[in-house]
Amino acid sequence: MSATPAPAHQRATAESPVARIVLIGVALAFLGLFLLLPLIAVFAEGLQRGIGPFLDAIVEPDALSAIRLTLTVAAISVPLNIVFGIAAAWAITKFDFPGKGLLITLIDLPFSVSPVVAGLMYILLFGSSGWFASVLADQDMQIVFAVPGIVLATIFVTFPFVARELIPLMQEQGRDDEEAALSLGASGWQTFWHVTLPNIRWGLLYGVLLCNARAMGEFGAVSVVSGHIRGETNTMPLHVEILYNEYNFVAAFAVASLLAGLALVTLVLKSVLEWRFDYHRGGTGH
Amino acid sequence: MGITVSGISKRFGAFTALGDIDLEARPGEFLALLGPSGSGKTTLLRIIAGLEFPDTGTVAFDGVDVTNQPITDRGVGFVFQQYALFRHMTVADNVAFGLTVRKRSTRPAKAEIARRVEELLDLVQLKDLGKRYPAQLSGGQRQRVALARALAVEPRILLLDEPFGALDAKVRKDLRRWLRELHDRMGLTSIFVTHDQEEALELADRVVVMDHGVIEQVSAPEAIYNDPASAFVFDFVGESNRLPVSVRGGRAHFGGHAFDVATDGTRDGDATLFFRPHDVEIVGAGAAALPAVVSLARPRGGGTRIEARIEGREAPLELDYTGDAPPRPGDRIGVRPLRARLFPAG
């Protein structure tokens, strides 16, 4: 990533070498200071007493429970959001109906609402004095301060990822392929399975990846509805916070390292997908 | 298979795409829907296909009402403007698609499907390209794959939306001839949409000229050109000059000059006079003709194309001169329309 010497033939838009070095330097310094250094710090803090305490913090029952819960929540919310996302993108791009603009706006709502507010909405609906409190009490169901509430909050904050990824892609592809399949006698399901899904697969994978990263990392909304019951309703991000507040830094950073590791894996997969995605889009242009 | 369209209308919001359309395609006929963009020709084609549903009216195939049948059940072949080939499938898989999605009970065996695909690729002269992907083909080849795919389900009706729109001129001409042969050989009833009049006149048995959601004329190509039913058709098909005239006593008057034209019962008053560039006689200035000044003369075809300005009209007249000594720019000439048509102003 070092600055290379200026090529002999400069393009008109290229800056002078000095300006270039300064710009690149500033960008790199900024990235290093605000992104790379903290990331390294997380791993360094976690490992400061060696690998033993690091692993102990991860295999400790409460931590394992948090990891299990995080994976469970992701395993429920990501597939649901795949279905919701495809359905919403399909409806928006393949059909014309009144209220389409409103639907598009609604899909963006989770991005514009603070996660804390999202969590509070569920408390307001399903909490002990919420709108559906009596119904829930009759059925002896607990949503808030339990796993269902965490799943709901996670679905809410991760809802846009798949739909947002698919809408522009499906808009660009139009309806011709689907219409062609139907004209050849394919059923709706065959059309989706053999034509639509293959056309959107890379975009879909990309959206799923982002959705998953957010589902595992979500703190704000989950924190509000979780109730922070150790070993029961703590996800990994919440577990990190509790450990940190208890001055158990090694354990906190060890679990945080695990989360950061997941994020890094996601980034690598994302880059691979982007590369494939571009290749596929570029390779099939008319 | 005959197609009968009766009383079809279609609106998109406030926009009337089609207003009360009646049309009949006889079995084995090759029809062209010709019109400018926004004339409703594509909407009409999509309604016949079952991709769009009319607000009123019916569509019948061989007398059987199919108005409410979706495209899946109509058994028509449809070729899309951009071909809509499945990009993740090989050419052979694209062609086989209509057979492989059939219910088990009616689906041919694998070997039979492969044989049919082979046959169809042979028919569209793409025998060795079955293993390629659509992205690896040229425009003309993609077009032929799209045709083979549509023909695989053995439709009796073939509908094509701007089938040559995305091709360059040379390929277009070859494909046109080839498509016409294919149509005749397979005994199809075909309708294609185009905005290219040359294509429509050359290829179709009858041409349906549309504008603003209504049919202006349905005729054989010669009649469309030689006997246009409306001012729009005269203007849209072929080259033409238009003059605003007033009709009095069986003659057309323009700026103090009068022509003898067949008024066809056109009532006295304002009208528009149309004539083709080659339907004029160019005479010397001063004769009993429309006086004009030549502004441009360039060789064209076997003769000379002349642009001449006349008083009281912004755009120059386009005229063809076939004699030996064409007039030169600046010359004063007289223009005498030999065959002209009057349409009431409106």
PDB file of C-alpha atoms in Angstrom, chain A residues 173 176-177 179-186 190 194-195 198-199 201 283-286, chain B residues 46 51 71-72 76 80 82 84-89 97-98 101 135 142 149-150 153:
ATOM      1  CA  GLN A 173     -33.106  -7.039 -14.800  1.00  0.00           C
ATOM      2  CA  ASP A 176     -38.634 -10.035 -19.431  1.00  0.00           C
ATOM      3  CA  ASP A 177     -36.966 -13.206 -18.190  1.00  0.00           C
ATOM      4  CA  GLU A 179     -42.381 -13.354 -18.781  1.00  0.00           C
ATOM      5  CA  ALA A 180     -40.342 -15.476 -21.159  1.00  0.00           C
ATOM      6  CA  ALA A 181     -40.416 -18.389 -18.725  1.00  0.00           C
ATOM      7  CA  LEU A 182     -44.184 -18.045 -18.285  1.00  0.00           C
ATOM      8  CA  SER A 183     -44.694 -17.881 -22.049  1.00  0.00           C
ATOM      9  CA  LEU A 184     -42.871 -21.207 -22.300  1.00  0.00           C
ATOM     10  CA  GLY A 185     -45.366 -22.776 -19.932  1.00  0.00           C
ATOM     11  CA  ALA A 186     -43.452 -22.592 -16.645  1.00  0.00           C
ATOM     12  CA  GLN A 190     -40.699 -22.934 -11.672  1.00  0.00           C
ATOM     13  CA  HIS A 194     -35.183 -21.696 -12.476  1.00  0.00           C
ATOM     14  CA  VAL A 195     -35.068 -18.095 -13.650  1.00  0.00           C
ATOM     15  CA  PRO A 198     -30.312 -17.829 -10.459  1.00  0.00           C
ATOM     16  CA  ASN A 199     -30.470 -14.254 -11.740  1.00  0.00           C
ATOM     17  CA  ARG A 201     -28.166 -15.344  -6.452  1.00  0.00           C
ATOM     18  CA  GLY A 283     -19.877 -10.715 -18.178  1.00  0.00           C
ATOM     19  CA  THR A 284     -23.499 -10.918 -19.228  1.00  0.00           C
ATOM     20  CA  GLY A 285     -24.260  -7.374 -20.304  1.00  0.00           C
ATOM     21  CA  HIS A 286     -26.109  -7.090 -23.583  1.00  0.00           C
TER      22      HIS A 286
ATOM     23  CA  ARG B  46     -48.873  -8.276 -25.098  1.00  0.00           C
ATOM     24  CA  LEU B  51     -48.890 -10.819 -20.746  1.00  0.00           C
ATOM     25  CA  ILE B  71     -49.798 -16.661 -21.131  1.00  0.00           C
ATOM     26  CA  THR B  72     -48.759 -19.970 -19.567  1.00  0.00           C
ATOM     27  CA  VAL B  76     -48.118 -18.873 -28.003  1.00  0.00           C
ATOM     28  CA  PHE B  80     -38.857 -10.401 -26.650  1.00  0.00           C
ATOM     29  CA  GLN B  82     -34.076  -7.936 -25.783  1.00  0.00           C
ATOM     30  CA  ALA B  84     -34.747 -12.388 -22.531  1.00  0.00           C
ATOM     31  CA  LEU B  85     -32.483 -15.412 -22.766  1.00  0.00           C
ATOM     32  CA  PHE B  86     -31.740 -17.086 -19.442  1.00  0.00           C
ATOM     33  CA  ARG B  87     -28.168 -15.975 -18.943  1.00  0.00           C
ATOM     34  CA  HIS B  88     -27.174 -18.727 -16.525  1.00  0.00           C
ATOM     35  CA  MET B  89     -28.260 -21.494 -18.896  1.00  0.00           C
ATOM     36  CA  PHE B  97     -36.685 -24.903 -21.103  1.00  0.00           C
ATOM     37  CA  GLY B  98     -40.246 -25.042 -22.400  1.00  0.00           C
ATOM     38  CA  VAL B 101     -40.751 -27.421 -17.190  1.00  0.00           C
ATOM     39  CA  ALA B 135     -23.261 -13.816 -23.361  1.00  0.00           C
ATOM     40  CA  ARG B 142     -29.185 -14.559 -29.597  1.00  0.00           C
ATOM     41  CA  ARG B 149     -36.727 -21.454 -27.607  1.00  0.00           C
ATOM     42  CA  ALA B 150     -40.155 -20.068 -28.489  1.00  0.00           C
ATOM     43  CA  VAL B 153     -43.167 -25.700 -27.391  1.00  0.00           C
TER      44      VAL B 153
END
